[in-house]
XYZ file of C-alpha atoms in Angstrom:
671
model
C -11.511 -63.112 45.164
C -9.619 -63.705 48.421
C -11.130 -62.372 51.614
C -9.580 -59.134 52.917
C -9.042 -58.249 56.576
C -12.171 -56.783 58.130
C -14.551 -57.538 55.298
C -15.662 -60.609 53.396
C -17.468 -61.675 50.249
C -20.529 -63.835 50.647
C -20.536 -65.553 47.277
C -23.635 -65.942 45.191
C -24.213 -68.664 42.676
C -22.583 -66.430 40.063
C -18.816 -66.177 40.594
C -18.092 -63.357 38.118
C -18.618 -59.631 38.518
C -17.861 -56.451 36.593
C -17.803 -52.789 37.476
C -21.034 -51.126 36.462
C -20.233 -47.677 37.791
C -18.759 -45.125 37.237
C -17.947 -46.028 33.622
C -20.363 -44.475 31.142
C -18.727 -45.893 28.052
C -20.204 -49.396 28.428
C -23.372 -50.424 26.702
C -26.419 -49.436 28.705
C -27.217 -52.016 31.387
C -30.491 -52.862 33.032
C -31.245 -54.070 36.498
C -31.845 -57.569 35.096
C -28.052 -57.949 34.925
C -28.061 -58.609 38.669
C -25.489 -61.380 38.565
C -22.920 -58.829 37.465
C -23.563 -56.439 40.364
C -22.143 -56.208 43.870
C -23.839 -54.739 46.910
C -21.632 -53.580 49.777
C -23.101 -53.882 53.291
C -21.408 -51.800 56.003
C -22.799 -53.287 59.190
C -21.349 -54.842 62.346
C -24.525 -56.743 63.368
C -24.161 -60.390 62.396
C -27.863 -61.262 62.566
C -29.043 -58.461 60.292
C -26.149 -59.175 57.939
C -27.322 -62.773 57.556
C -30.827 -61.636 56.769
C -29.674 -59.076 54.235
C -27.256 -61.555 52.704
C -29.916 -64.206 52.311
C -32.408 -61.857 50.687
C -29.889 -60.090 48.417
C -28.303 -63.345 47.242
C -31.731 -64.665 46.415
C -32.050 -61.701 44.094
C -28.891 -62.819 42.267
C -26.444 -60.199 43.589
C -22.948 -60.678 44.979
C -22.830 -59.529 48.600
C -19.789 -57.828 50.158
C -19.729 -57.205 53.911
C -17.564 -54.696 55.778
C -17.831 -54.250 59.530
C -16.320 -50.711 59.554
C -16.007 -47.585 57.453
C -12.222 -47.964 57.405
C -12.437 -51.371 55.731
C -15.088 -50.088 53.340
C -12.710 -47.304 52.338
C -10.087 -49.922 51.576
C -12.542 -51.748 49.348
C -13.346 -48.553 47.445
C -9.693 -48.303 46.491
C -10.009 -51.682 44.729
C -13.510 -51.669 43.250
C -16.748 -49.740 43.173
C -19.950 -51.555 44.251
C -23.303 -51.112 42.559
C -24.953 -50.159 45.874
C -24.047 -49.436 49.494
C -26.218 -50.350 52.507
C -24.913 -48.759 55.720
C -26.102 -49.229 59.332
C -26.938 -46.029 61.190
C -24.845 -47.198 64.146
C -21.775 -47.027 61.906
C -22.899 -43.770 60.248
C -21.566 -41.510 63.017
C -20.760 -37.841 62.413
C -17.274 -38.598 61.062
C -18.657 -41.428 58.979
C -21.338 -39.117 57.639
C -18.468 -37.032 56.303
C -17.171 -40.138 54.519
C -20.648 -40.698 53.032
C -20.596 -37.081 51.878
C -17.253 -37.565 50.146
C -18.484 -40.800 48.495
C -21.607 -39.027 47.293
C -19.507 -36.193 45.806
C -17.171 -38.630 44.103
C -19.840 -41.088 42.905
C -23.075 -39.084 42.596
C -24.983 -41.937 40.918
C -24.065 -44.620 43.472
C -27.232 -45.687 45.415
C -26.760 -45.499 49.210
C -29.391 -46.986 51.575
C -29.385 -46.265 55.313
C -30.325 -49.161 57.635
C -31.893 -47.710 60.793
C -33.489 -49.289 63.849
C -35.271 -46.387 65.510
C -36.030 -44.126 62.547
C -34.691 -41.123 64.404
C -35.957 -37.997 62.694
C -32.693 -36.074 63.072
C -30.610 -38.949 61.707
C -32.851 -39.427 58.665
C -32.904 -35.694 58.015
C -29.134 -35.472 58.089
C -28.779 -38.580 55.920
C -31.171 -37.279 53.282
C -29.321 -33.969 53.159
C -26.096 -35.880 52.512
C -27.721 -37.619 49.554
C -28.856 -40.938 51.020
C -31.225 -42.416 48.445
C -33.436 -44.512 50.757
C -33.601 -46.102 54.207
C -34.640 -49.471 55.663
C -36.027 -49.738 59.182
C -36.870 -52.596 61.502
C -38.594 -54.893 61.387
C -36.801 -55.848 58.125
C -38.997 -57.662 55.619
C -38.009 -59.380 52.426
C -40.446 -57.276 50.436
C -39.104 -53.951 51.781
C -35.509 -54.946 51.106
C -36.210 -56.206 47.589
C -38.353 -53.208 46.641
C -35.786 -50.731 47.955
C -32.856 -52.392 46.196
C -34.680 -52.782 42.881
C -36.118 -49.266 42.944
C -32.810 -47.577 43.770
C -30.792 -49.633 41.295
C -33.387 -48.923 38.633
C -33.341 -45.204 39.436
C -29.551 -45.175 39.426
C -29.481 -46.928 36.067
C -32.000 -44.452 34.666
C -29.756 -41.589 35.760
C -26.737 -43.305 34.219
C -28.565 -43.789 30.960
C -29.569 -40.134 30.979
C -26.033 -38.970 31.674
C -24.713 -41.259 28.970
C -27.214 -39.994 26.424
C -26.499 -36.374 27.344
C -22.791 -37.057 27.159
C -23.186 -38.591 23.736
C -25.338 -35.692 22.634
C -22.815 -33.157 23.946
C -19.986 -35.097 22.334
C -21.816 -35.126 19.026
C -22.450 -31.395 19.273
C -18.842 -30.786 20.206
C -17.656 -32.975 17.341
C -19.944 -31.109 14.968
C -18.488 -27.825 16.216
C -14.962 -29.181 15.792
C -15.828 -30.248 12.247
C -17.193 -26.762 11.570
C -14.015 -25.162 12.881
C -11.819 -27.532 10.870
C -13.728 -26.660 7.713
C -13.454 -22.933 8.448
C -9.741 -23.336 9.171
C -9.222 -25.109 5.845
C -11.110 -22.322 4.088
C -9.058 -19.655 5.866
C -5.861 -21.430 4.842
C -7.021 -21.564 1.238
C -8.060 -17.899 1.268
C -4.606 -16.828 2.429
C -2.613 -19.205 0.233
C -4.483 -19.320 -3.090
C -4.657 -16.527 -5.648
C -7.219 -18.369 -7.794
C -10.347 -16.576 -6.608
C -12.709 -18.829 -8.591
C -11.404 -21.947 -6.849
C -11.634 -20.293 -3.426
C -15.190 -19.029 -3.970
C -16.309 -22.421 -5.258
C -14.870 -24.100 -2.153
C -16.645 -21.574 0.082
C -20.007 -22.266 -1.560
C -19.489 -26.027 -1.321
C -18.605 -25.710 2.367
C -21.687 -23.558 2.945
C -23.917 -26.267 1.484
C -22.197 -29.083 3.376
C -22.164 -27.399 6.785
C -25.751 -26.143 6.664
C -27.224 -29.251 5.027
C -28.781 -27.099 2.309
C -29.703 -28.391 -1.123
C -28.130 -25.520 -3.084
C -25.653 -22.730 -2.601
C -24.572 -19.707 -4.591
C -22.340 -16.661 -4.407
C -23.589 -13.673 -6.356
C -21.612 -10.542 -7.218
C -22.691 -7.202 -8.637
C -21.767 -6.651 -12.278
C -20.063 -3.228 -12.301
C -21.238 -2.562 -15.866
C -24.934 -3.480 -15.556
C -25.504 -3.299 -11.808
C -27.143 -6.752 -11.910
C -26.317 -9.755 -9.761
C -24.655 -12.730 -11.437
C -23.520 -16.118 -10.099
C -19.761 -16.236 -9.604
C -19.826 -19.627 -7.836
C -22.532 -22.233 -7.217
C -23.327 -25.733 -5.958
C -26.043 -28.046 -7.347
C -27.279 -25.519 -9.936
C -27.660 -26.310 -13.625
C -24.734 -24.863 -15.597
C -27.020 -23.231 -18.157
C -29.000 -21.645 -15.347
C -25.796 -20.298 -13.775
C -24.403 -18.887 -17.027
C -27.627 -17.030 -17.854
C -28.539 -15.958 -14.319
C -29.035 -12.192 -14.044
C -31.077 -10.525 -11.333
C -31.742 -6.796 -10.877
C -30.974 -5.379 -7.457
C -34.272 -3.514 -7.324
C -37.522 -5.361 -6.608
C -35.991 -8.706 -5.641
C -35.473 -10.574 -2.397
C -31.756 -10.947 -3.006
C -31.547 -7.311 -4.066
C -32.889 -6.225 -0.683
C -29.814 -7.802 0.903
C -27.610 -5.631 -1.310
C -29.670 -2.503 -0.701
C -29.953 -2.794 3.079
C -26.897 -4.892 3.938
C -28.875 -7.175 6.257
C -29.260 -10.950 6.470
C -32.435 -12.329 4.888
C -33.988 -15.563 6.222
C -37.023 -17.191 4.647
C -38.956 -20.300 5.650
C -42.404 -21.178 4.352
C -44.378 -24.203 3.319
C -45.352 -22.309 0.186
C -42.363 -21.947 -2.157
C -41.065 -18.395 -2.624
C -40.203 -17.241 -6.141
C -36.661 -15.938 -6.431
C -36.592 -15.913 -10.219
C -38.439 -17.662 -12.977
C -38.113 -21.436 -12.424
C -36.314 -20.729 -9.164
C -38.681 -21.469 -6.229
C -37.492 -22.242 -2.691
C -39.042 -23.290 0.627
C -36.260 -21.863 2.801
C -33.169 -19.755 2.286
C -30.522 -17.621 3.958
C -28.773 -14.733 2.186
C -25.699 -13.108 3.771
C -24.376 -9.767 2.429
C -20.754 -9.586 1.269
C -19.540 -6.361 2.826
C -16.279 -4.680 1.802
C -15.485 -1.410 3.591
C -19.148 -0.606 4.219
C -19.991 -1.401 0.583
C -22.094 -4.429 -0.392
C -20.435 -6.224 -3.295
C -22.553 -9.378 -3.415
C -24.469 -12.095 -1.569
C -23.702 -15.583 -0.232
C -26.785 -17.796 -0.020
C -28.049 -21.322 0.574
C -31.555 -22.625 -0.025
C -33.831 -25.653 -0.090
C -36.218 -26.232 -2.965
C -37.654 -29.514 -1.700
C -36.769 -29.954 1.972
C -38.777 -28.223 4.696
C -35.698 -27.427 6.768
C -35.332 -24.299 8.864
C -31.890 -22.723 9.010
C -30.552 -22.169 12.542
C -28.496 -19.435 14.176
C -25.520 -21.793 13.895
C -26.026 -21.862 10.137
C -26.199 -18.073 9.999
C -23.003 -17.775 12.058
C -21.137 -20.172 9.774
C -22.404 -18.454 6.635
C -21.424 -15.035 8.004
C -17.872 -16.248 8.613
C -17.678 -17.781 5.138
C -19.031 -14.550 3.631
C -16.150 -12.699 5.284
C -13.714 -15.221 3.808
C -15.243 -14.652 0.377
C -14.785 -10.880 0.692
C -11.142 -11.355 1.695
C -10.549 -13.673 -1.274
C -12.174 -11.219 -3.700
C -10.197 -8.276 -2.315
C -6.925 -10.234 -2.352
C -7.562 -11.173 -5.971
C -8.299 -7.563 -6.899
C -5.180 -6.260 -5.169
C -3.017 -8.950 -6.748
C -4.438 -8.240 -10.211
C -3.765 -4.527 -9.801
C -0.269 -5.297 -8.584
C 0.397 -7.507 -11.610
C -0.878 -4.784 -13.956
C 1.231 -2.108 -12.277
C 4.299 -4.326 -12.254
C 3.796 -5.101 -15.937
C 3.559 -1.373 -16.656
C 6.700 -0.719 -14.644
C 8.609 -3.520 -16.386
C 7.485 -2.221 -19.778
C 8.586 1.313 -18.937
C 11.916 0.190 -17.504
C 12.640 -2.040 -20.499
C 11.724 0.720 -22.962
C 13.996 3.409 -21.550
C 17.459 3.673 -23.082
C 19.359 3.579 -19.798
C 20.153 0.438 -17.861
C 18.333 0.118 -14.533
C 19.301 -2.142 -11.628
C 17.580 -2.045 -8.224
C 18.973 -4.033 -5.276
C 17.602 -4.609 -1.793
C 19.663 -3.947 1.326
C 21.235 -7.415 1.002
C 22.205 -6.679 -2.622
C 19.619 -9.049 -4.078
C 18.164 -8.107 -7.456
C 14.710 -6.525 -7.290
C 14.496 -4.930 -10.754
C 16.748 -5.219 -13.804
C 16.025 -4.285 -17.410
C 17.421 -5.750 -20.619
C 20.088 -3.077 -21.117
C 21.398 -3.608 -17.587
C 21.484 -7.380 -18.203
C 23.587 -6.829 -21.331
C 25.969 -4.312 -19.791
C 26.468 -6.244 -16.566
C 26.610 -9.630 -18.313
C 23.797 -10.957 -16.137
C 21.501 -13.685 -17.453
C 19.311 -16.532 -16.249
C 15.667 -17.394 -15.575
C 15.596 -16.591 -11.875
C 17.361 -13.255 -11.621
C 14.865 -11.596 -9.294
C 15.843 -12.294 -5.704
C 19.336 -13.539 -6.594
C 22.440 -11.916 -5.032
C 24.169 -9.687 -7.585
C 27.559 -11.029 -6.427
C 26.855 -14.455 -7.940
C 27.066 -13.065 -11.485
C 30.276 -12.202 -13.417
C 29.643 -8.462 -13.452
C 32.301 -5.797 -14.039
C 34.929 -5.954 -11.283
C 34.889 -2.190 -10.788
C 31.106 -2.159 -10.378
C 31.281 -5.109 -7.981
C 33.778 -3.179 -5.864
C 31.444 -0.183 -5.918
C 28.508 -2.354 -4.821
C 30.516 -3.831 -1.950
C 31.360 -0.321 -0.727
C 28.076 1.241 -1.748
C 27.900 3.832 1.019
C 31.203 5.356 -0.097
C 29.981 5.829 -3.651
C 26.403 7.004 -3.017
C 25.509 9.937 -5.238
C 28.636 9.454 -7.364
C 29.303 8.025 -10.818
C 31.653 5.428 -12.224
C 32.437 4.334 -15.775
C 31.888 0.779 -16.999
C 33.039 -0.693 -20.304
C 30.744 -3.253 -21.922
C 31.767 -6.207 -24.082
C 30.632 -4.375 -27.232
C 33.080 -1.510 -26.496
C 30.406 0.844 -25.247
C 31.039 3.026 -22.208
C 28.387 3.530 -19.539
C 28.243 5.956 -16.664
C 26.961 4.146 -13.567
C 25.179 6.438 -11.100
C 24.421 5.073 -7.642
C 21.675 6.239 -5.292
C 19.927 5.106 -2.106
C 16.213 4.205 -2.050
C 14.747 4.571 1.435
C 13.314 1.351 2.922
C 14.100 -0.581 -0.275
C 17.804 -0.641 -1.050
C 19.933 0.798 -3.824
C 19.526 1.851 -7.458
C 22.110 1.874 -10.232
C 21.401 3.648 -13.517
C 23.639 2.986 -16.520
C 23.776 5.800 -19.088
C 25.470 5.208 -22.440
C 28.213 7.851 -22.818
C 30.048 6.179 -25.698
C 29.402 9.081 -28.074
C 30.412 11.593 -25.420
C 33.648 9.711 -24.756
C 34.340 9.625 -28.480
C 33.750 13.361 -28.782
C 35.943 13.897 -25.729
C 38.768 11.955 -27.366
C 38.391 13.985 -30.548
C 38.465 17.175 -28.506
C 41.499 15.969 -26.559
C 43.321 15.105 -29.777
C 42.472 18.508 -31.214
C 43.546 20.334 -28.057
C 46.768 18.338 -27.908
C 47.545 19.141 -31.535
C 46.773 22.826 -31.100
C 48.800 22.926 -27.880
C 51.847 21.514 -29.615
C 51.408 23.945 -32.505
C 51.029 26.904 -30.120
C 54.046 26.147 -27.971
C 56.657 27.235 -30.519
C 55.067 30.608 -31.480
C 54.399 31.385 -27.800
C 58.039 30.771 -26.989
C 59.001 33.031 -29.890
C 56.656 35.790 -28.674
C 58.221 35.723 -25.200
C 61.674 35.854 -26.772
C 60.847 38.897 -28.882
C 59.312 40.653 -25.870
C 62.616 40.225 -24.028
C 64.531 41.477 -27.090
C 62.384 44.605 -27.316
C 63.367 45.560 -23.764
C 67.028 44.854 -24.497
C 67.013 46.785 -27.799
C 66.706 50.120 -26.042
C 64.743 52.207 -23.594
C 60.948 51.889 -23.774
C 58.348 54.329 -22.571
C 56.181 53.549 -19.569
C 53.156 52.993 -21.781
C 55.163 50.665 -23.997
C 56.469 48.880 -20.882
C 52.873 48.394 -19.722
C 51.917 46.893 -23.081
C 54.897 44.541 -22.998
C 54.048 43.406 -19.436
C 50.482 42.628 -20.499
C 51.747 40.662 -23.480
C 54.141 38.736 -21.251
C 51.423 38.009 -18.638
C 48.976 36.801 -21.272
C 51.573 34.650 -22.989
C 52.563 33.101 -19.631
C 48.889 32.276 -18.943
C 48.504 30.730 -22.370
C 51.749 28.821 -21.880
C 50.532 27.476 -18.521
C 47.272 26.465 -20.180
C 49.170 24.708 -22.953
C 51.342 22.941 -20.358
C 48.246 21.799 -18.475
C 46.685 20.539 -21.680
C 49.830 18.671 -22.628
C 50.118 17.178 -19.134
C 46.492 16.099 -19.226
C 46.988 14.615 -22.668
C 50.003 12.625 -21.513
C 48.117 11.288 -18.501
C 45.066 10.295 -20.549
C 47.289 8.773 -23.241
C 49.089 6.672 -20.658
C 52.480 8.416 -20.790
C 54.519 9.110 -17.648
C 53.634 5.609 -16.451
C 56.909 4.903 -14.645
C 55.724 3.814 -11.213
C 57.464 2.791 -8.031
C 56.657 2.114 -4.383
C 56.725 5.498 -2.690
C 55.860 7.100 0.639
C 53.165 9.704 0.027
C 53.902 11.434 3.345
C 57.358 12.451 2.065
C 55.879 13.861 -1.145
C 53.224 15.730 0.853
C 55.816 17.419 3.081
C 57.875 18.340 -0.004
C 54.870 19.884 -1.773
C 54.008 21.927 1.339
C 57.593 23.187 1.618
C 57.640 24.235 -2.048
C 54.393 26.195 -1.709
C 55.116 27.645 1.736
C 56.209 31.066 0.366
C 52.929 31.404 -1.522
C 51.028 30.377 1.633
C 52.788 33.045 3.694
C 52.243 35.627 0.956
C 48.494 34.874 0.983
C 48.337 35.286 4.801
C 46.973 31.762 5.275
C 47.579 29.444 8.217
C 48.535 25.837 7.585
C 47.479 22.924 9.812
C 49.400 19.758 8.986
C 48.493 16.282 10.210
C 50.836 14.162 8.126
C 52.966 11.381 9.675
C 56.668 11.158 8.893
C 56.135 7.739 7.368
C 53.128 5.834 6.102
C 52.190 2.776 4.032
C 53.605 2.726 0.513
C 51.618 3.159 -2.677
C 52.576 2.082 -6.174
C 52.516 5.333 -8.148
C 54.240 7.669 -10.577
C 56.424 10.145 -8.635
C 55.937 12.852 -11.271
C 52.166 12.544 -11.211
C 52.002 12.433 -7.376
C 53.947 15.715 -7.204
C 51.619 17.242 -9.771
C 48.523 15.985 -7.897
C 49.682 17.452 -4.565
C 50.762 20.705 -6.206
C 47.414 21.145 -7.975
C 45.312 20.382 -4.870
C 47.360 22.652 -2.586
C 47.489 25.441 -5.196
C 43.726 25.165 -5.645
C 43.216 25.469 -1.857
C 45.550 28.482 -1.616
C 44.006 30.183 -4.645
C 40.426 30.023 -3.346
C 41.123 30.594 0.379
C 40.374 33.902 2.018
C 43.100 35.744 3.978
C 43.444 34.860 7.656
C 41.906 31.399 7.190
C 43.303 27.896 7.665
C 44.188 25.118 5.242
C 44.281 21.642 6.804
C 46.271 18.795 5.282
C 45.567 15.310 6.674
C 47.046 11.984 5.631
C 46.196 8.658 7.292
C 46.172 4.931 6.606
C 42.923 3.043 7.219
C 41.853 -0.451 6.158
C 44.686 -0.861 3.605
C 43.982 2.536 2.077
C 45.721 5.921 2.187
C 43.320 8.805 2.720
C 44.502 12.306 1.835
C 42.278 15.259 2.747
C 42.918 18.924 1.956
C 40.426 21.279 3.574
C 40.148 25.022 2.988
C 37.925 27.797 4.334
C 37.395 29.520 1.022
C 34.472 30.342 -1.239
C 33.017 26.865 -1.267
C 31.374 25.221 -4.285
C 27.615 25.522 -4.977
C 25.782 22.187 -4.968
C 24.758 22.676 -8.594
C 28.451 22.786 -9.620
C 29.680 19.800 -7.584
C 28.918 17.085 -10.214
C 31.018 18.937 -12.819
C 33.898 20.311 -10.747
C 36.351 17.706 -12.117
C 35.347 18.297 -15.761
C 37.824 19.945 -18.129
C 37.608 23.736 -18.366
C 34.822 23.856 -15.781
C 34.937 26.524 -13.089
C 32.470 27.086 -10.287
C 29.883 29.748 -10.977
C 30.698 31.740 -7.836
C 34.336 32.430 -8.928
C 33.714 33.252 -12.586
C 34.209 36.986 -13.026
C 36.551 37.292 -10.051
C 40.230 38.178 -10.340
C 41.232 34.644 -9.401
C 42.981 33.154 -12.466
C 42.362 29.615 -13.599
C 41.875 27.442 -16.655
C 39.568 24.812 -15.167
C 42.104 22.064 -15.878
C 43.845 21.647 -12.511
C 41.184 19.422 -10.929
C 40.631 17.545 -14.202
C 44.341 16.649 -14.158
C 44.043 15.557 -10.513
C 41.092 13.308 -11.319
C 42.916 11.712 -14.265
C 45.948 11.009 -12.068
C 43.794 9.499 -9.325
C 41.902 7.250 -11.745
C 45.114 6.080 -13.412
C 46.252 4.851 -9.974
C 42.997 2.974 -9.161
C 42.090 5.625 -6.621
C 39.001 7.675 -5.849
C 38.445 11.378 -5.371
C 35.471 13.451 -4.260
C 34.711 16.814 -2.758
C 32.436 17.946 0.069
C 31.686 21.635 0.076
C 29.489 24.316 1.605
C 29.221 27.742 0.012
C 30.836 30.380 2.213
C 32.509 27.808 4.483
C 34.992 26.025 2.239
C 35.708 22.699 0.581
C 37.305 19.376 1.490
C 38.933 17.288 -1.253
C 39.396 13.621 -0.362
C 41.713 11.281 -2.280
C 41.929 7.547 -1.558
C 44.716 5.265 -2.851
C 45.119 1.527 -2.206
C 48.192 0.597 -0.183
C 50.541 -1.562 -2.249
C 51.059 -5.141 -1.121
């Protein structure tokens, strides 16, 4: 090593050196390894330096000399000596502060003070700073050698102690880390595995491994007999495990169940747990679920005389909690599977199709009938988006605009020519439900009824016309009495009503049969204004105000002009008929999102909620108008609905009894 400014190396016969301190990761060294150690002398007196150098080199050490604290500080930035010998003349107050900092940074570094006068105050201050020893004049070889050897030996002893304690602490820390890793693995298994037997077996094996026990077991209470049986074990004979039964009363393990407290046993004399089951030491931890003891986790030693520690008890307590969680998770999952199986059985046994979707329209529940009707198949239906399957286009449109159709029904035709009524409803916090009810027989009966009504209507039209003709002839044949005139008026009124009914039936029959299908692109606003103008006299006669919000022009629809006139006439007539005097009828027409929305609102009787689902059925009249003098056949709204459906539109009504009704019709704007 080259000499540095202000300090120098006085070489010994050994030219190599290593750093003994502060590293504690080297193999333990003894003071016999003197050739590997350096001693730093901080002293400006040449004569004493020569003496110290001669004696220290004779001991086999490398000597480093610095004539000032500043140069010594520079050396400390490059290397750390094995010992420092400092002259009191250099150890001034400021330099004492440097010694203090060195002592704080290198607490095991031996520092010897070289003093001439042995001043009491100086020695006292030096000792308080942590000076290990001092040398005073006259210097003798024996004093120097004894001081150096004693302090190096003491320093090495301290290093060895620190190293051993560090290793011990590291081992303890590593053991704790291993414990935590094992517990983490168990926790991960508890939360991820539904096989409770595998989880419990792993818990018992971990309990044996971490505590160093010879055996481990997890016992549960048999709900039928009340006895304890082994659900999982480690290092027990299989026959012993399969036949193990232990009453809760009058047994050591049973006391854990009865009192819910940890039991620890350690004795040179083996304790009998059961016949052929003797142990020297054991720990039993209760498995507690909601203040109820459901079993016991235990480890024991049959041969070893090993006492279980508080660490063991802590680990076992944590693993017992994991076992309880695993058992409870398994129970909940089993119950869930049973309940789901029941639900699936019930849903598959009912005659209606059932489809439940989440808020993202993914399938949650679907039964076999719904699969058939909707043409949905595959192994992984649950969780799949309903849109990915080739379901009925009308139903798909309904699903896309679910909120518009909530609480309403739509008809779906299946591949086997059956007709289903699809009813849509909202399920809070889950999604949507669609029920599919087979109405094929009802539709067939409805067709038969329609055919019959159509036939009868045609057959009635001719005699009704004849009756009206003869009534007119009677009046022309000669004077009639007032009573006779009254009878004739009644006949004429009744025949007109029947004729109107027959006309409605024939119109409905034509619409349902697909007649009057001549369609064209038309402006519904023009037709709306025309219908209002035609009915204006009746509106004035009924003392009703009219509020019109209809633009002069609007998007075109592709529709039958005849049927649009009939639709508007029926809706407006219905509003006029059921409105009270001095009230308002509002007519609104607007275009929104490629759709025409027509709304006719009255302030009439309103429709009871119980009648709303049937208000568009043939011959149906609301219960709160039956018996009144308001005439009606119950066919006007049925005709409106048929017209709307034949134009791919939608119609619904919102009503409050005593406040009125609002009929809403939606048609797609033609492209």
